[in-house]
Structure formats: C-alpha cells, structure tokens
Short mmCIF file of C-alpha atoms in Angstrom, two decimals:
data_model
loop_
_atom_site.label_atom_id
_atom_site.label_comp_id
_atom_site.label_asym_id
_atom_site.label_seq_id
_atom_site.Cartn_x
_atom_site.Cartn_y
_atom_site.Cartn_z
CA MET E 1 -0.02 -0.01 0.00
CA ASP E 2 1.35 3.45 -0.93
CA VAL E 3 0.15 5.40 2.13
CA LEU E 4 2.03 8.58 2.61
CA PRO E 5 3.04 8.96 6.29
CA VAL E 6 4.17 12.57 5.79
CA ALA E 7 0.61 13.70 5.06
CA VAL E 8 -0.16 14.77 8.61
CA ILE E 9 -1.19 17.77 10.67
CA GLN E 10 1.21 19.03 13.37
CA LYS E 11 0.42 21.52 16.13
CA GLU E 12 2.27 23.76 18.53
CA VAL E 13 0.52 25.83 21.20
CA GLY E 14 1.71 29.03 22.80
CA ALA E 15 -0.06 31.98 24.51
CA GLN E 16 -3.56 30.81 23.61
CA ARG E 17 -2.54 30.51 19.94
CA ALA E 18 -2.49 27.29 18.00
CA TYR E 19 0.05 26.96 15.18
CA TYR E 20 -0.89 24.18 12.77
CA THR E 21 1.28 22.83 9.98
CA ILE E 22 -0.68 20.91 7.34
CA ASN E 23 1.59 18.58 5.45
CA TRP E 24 -0.66 17.80 2.49
CA SER E 25 -0.41 14.65 0.51
CA PRO E 26 0.46 15.11 -3.10
CA MET E 27 -2.47 16.13 -5.29
CA GLN E 28 -3.85 12.99 -6.91
CA LYS E 29 -6.45 12.29 -9.54
CA ALA E 30 -9.64 10.99 -7.96
CA GLU E 31 -9.80 7.45 -9.29
CA LYS E 32 -11.20 4.69 -7.14
CA TYR E 33 -8.16 2.43 -7.42
CA ALA E 34 -5.73 5.24 -6.66
CA ILE E 35 -7.79 6.20 -3.59
CA GLN E 36 -7.92 2.60 -2.43
CA LYS E 37 -4.19 2.25 -2.90
CA SER E 38 -2.90 5.49 -1.43
CA VAL E 39 -5.43 6.91 1.06
CA PRO E 40 -5.37 5.57 4.61
CA ALA E 41 -8.52 4.53 6.48
CA MET E 42 -7.58 7.00 9.18
CA ALA E 43 -9.09 10.25 10.42
CA GLY E 44 -8.01 13.53 8.86
CA VAL E 45 -8.97 16.47 6.62
CA TYR E 46 -9.32 16.49 2.88
CA GLU E 47 -9.84 18.87 -0.07
CA LEU E 48 -11.50 18.05 -3.37
CA TYR E 49 -10.74 19.96 -6.55
CA TYR E 50 -12.04 19.89 -10.12
CA LYS E 51 -10.15 20.95 -13.22
CA ASP E 52 -12.02 23.74 -15.02
CA SER E 53 -12.05 24.35 -18.84
CA GLU E 54 -8.81 26.35 -18.58
CA GLY E 55 -7.03 23.55 -16.65
CA LYS E 56 -7.08 25.37 -13.33
CA LEU E 57 -7.82 23.32 -10.13
CA THR E 58 -10.75 24.75 -8.20
CA LEU E 59 -11.62 23.74 -4.65
CA PHE E 60 -15.22 22.49 -4.58
CA HIS E 61 -15.51 20.51 -1.32
CA TYR E 62 -13.52 19.96 1.86
CA GLY E 63 -14.06 18.60 5.31
CA LYS E 64 -13.02 16.28 8.07
CA ALA E 65 -13.22 12.53 8.01
CA TRP E 66 -13.62 10.96 11.44
CA LEU E 67 -15.74 7.79 11.37
CA GLY E 68 -15.04 5.75 8.28
CA GLY E 69 -11.73 7.49 7.65
CA LEU E 70 -10.30 9.41 4.73
CA ARG E 71 -10.34 6.53 2.25
CA ALA E 72 -14.10 5.96 2.59
CA VAL E 73 -15.06 9.65 2.56
CA ILE E 74 -12.91 10.61 -0.42
CA ARG E 75 -14.05 7.53 -2.34
CA GLU E 76 -17.67 8.28 -1.69
CA LEU E 77 -17.47 11.96 -2.55
CA THR E 78 -15.63 11.49 -5.86
CA ASP E 79 -17.59 8.52 -7.30
CA PRO E 80 -20.73 9.42 -9.36
CA VAL E 81 -22.27 6.04 -8.58
CA LEU E 82 -22.07 6.69 -4.81
CA LEU E 83 -23.22 10.36 -4.93
CA LYS E 84 -26.93 9.85 -5.57
CA GLN E 85 -27.85 11.74 -2.34
CA ARG E 86 -25.58 14.71 -3.10
CA PRO E 87 -26.79 16.27 -6.41
CA GLU E 88 -24.68 19.41 -5.96
CA LEU E 89 -21.49 17.35 -5.85
CA LEU E 90 -22.72 14.83 -8.45
CA ALA E 91 -23.08 17.68 -10.97
CA ILE E 92 -19.38 18.58 -10.54
CA VAL E 93 -17.95 15.05 -10.33
CA SER E 94 -19.90 13.89 -13.43
CA ARG E 95 -18.65 16.78 -15.63
CA HIS E 96 -15.08 17.38 -14.44
CA GLU E 97 -11.83 15.60 -13.83
CA CYS E 98 -11.41 15.66 -10.02
CA PHE E 99 -8.45 15.59 -7.71
CA PHE E 100 -7.91 15.35 -3.98
CA ARG E 101 -5.37 15.79 -1.21
CA PHE E 102 -5.49 14.98 2.47
CA ALA E 103 -3.67 15.10 5.79
CA GLN E 104 -4.08 12.68 8.68
CA CYS E 105 -5.10 13.98 12.07
CA ASP E 106 -6.19 11.97 15.11
CA SER E 107 -7.76 14.85 17.07
CA LEU E 108 -11.34 15.90 16.28
CA PRO E 109 -10.93 19.37 17.88
CA ASP E 110 -7.73 19.98 15.87
CA MET E 111 -9.57 18.99 12.66
CA GLU E 112 -12.38 21.47 13.59
CA ASP E 113 -9.80 24.23 13.86
CA VAL E 114 -8.16 23.35 10.57
CA VAL E 115 -11.43 22.98 8.61
CA ASN E 116 -12.63 26.34 10.07
CA TRP E 117 -9.40 27.91 8.87
CA ILE E 118 -9.96 26.45 5.33
CA THR E 119 -13.52 27.86 5.46
CA VAL E 120 -12.34 31.32 6.44
CA SER E 121 -9.44 31.36 3.97
CA SER E 122 -11.69 30.29 1.09
CA ARG E 123 -14.26 32.89 2.09
CA ARG E 124 -17.12 30.49 2.72
CA ASN E 125 -19.82 30.33 5.41
CA GLU E 126 -17.83 30.41 8.62
CA LYS E 127 -20.79 29.15 10.68
CA GLU E 128 -20.85 25.87 8.78
CA PHE E 129 -17.56 24.68 10.33
CA PRO E 130 -16.93 26.51 13.66
CA PRO E 131 -13.53 26.18 15.36
CA SER E 132 -13.03 24.14 18.51
CA GLY E 133 -13.05 27.25 20.68
CA ARG E 134 -9.91 26.25 22.60
CA TYR E 135 -7.68 29.02 21.28
CA SER E 136 -7.96 32.78 20.82
CA GLU E 137 -6.12 32.56 17.47
CA ILE E 138 -5.44 29.84 14.91
CA ARG E 139 -2.57 30.12 12.49
CA VAL E 140 -1.96 27.60 9.68
CA LYS E 141 1.00 26.90 7.43
CA GLU E 142 0.43 24.63 4.47
CA VAL E 143 3.13 22.38 3.01
CA ASP E 144 2.59 20.81 -0.37
CA ASN E 145 4.31 17.50 -0.96
#
C-alpha cells in the first residue's frame, strides 16, 4: 500500500494560539483504485478539486473524516455512482476531472480548527464549520508534498 506517512497535521501551542502545519499529501487524480491504494482509512482532513475548462484546479469541497476514515469519505465523494444523495456534488464530479489531497489527524478538535481555517481562507460560510473554541487565534502553514 502506498500510504504517505508525511501527510499529517502538526500543532504547537503558545499563549492561547495554535500553530498548525498541514503537510498535505500530493495532489492525486480521484480514481477509485488510486484512492484505495494510497489513502489511509484513518481520520483527517481533505480537499476536493475539479479541473475547469482552462485547466485550473478549483476547490469544490473539503471537510473532516472521522468515522469511516479518509479513504471511505474521499471515495464516496468522488464517485458518481455513490453520490446519488448529493446532487450538488454529483453535478461537478460527473462533468469534471477531479483531484484530492489529504492530511491525517487523530484529534477531532484539531480537525475542527483546521477545517474552520480552510472555510475562512476560502471565504465560505464560517458558521458551517466552527472552530473548537480552545484558542484565541489559529494560524496555519500549508506544506505541499
């Protein structure tokens, strides 16, 4: 199995601030066999992208995978056959080439903080993914592998 152990979230805390480093997995094409082979059945955060008509990758969905793990969640959200209950995602996945990346994390509150940061940085509805509330400030550094 080609699981990437470097795709993890690390955290340091100081003065009521959390400093997260997201070591993202390499961006991969969302194909069921590639997902099965390279994504761990572990908890973590993920981002899903589609390639637009100009070849640019556009973030269309992200979140945390707790129960079921990253492999099951990414597989379900990128397979048109499995997306019957999610028409908004089915429309994207059916028409575009999709890609994903992930980072493992074994702390649900840490995942909440990171997903909130992704929400804020991508200018989406902040109330959908609130932070854990443990820190006065959250800072994130992203590392692409």
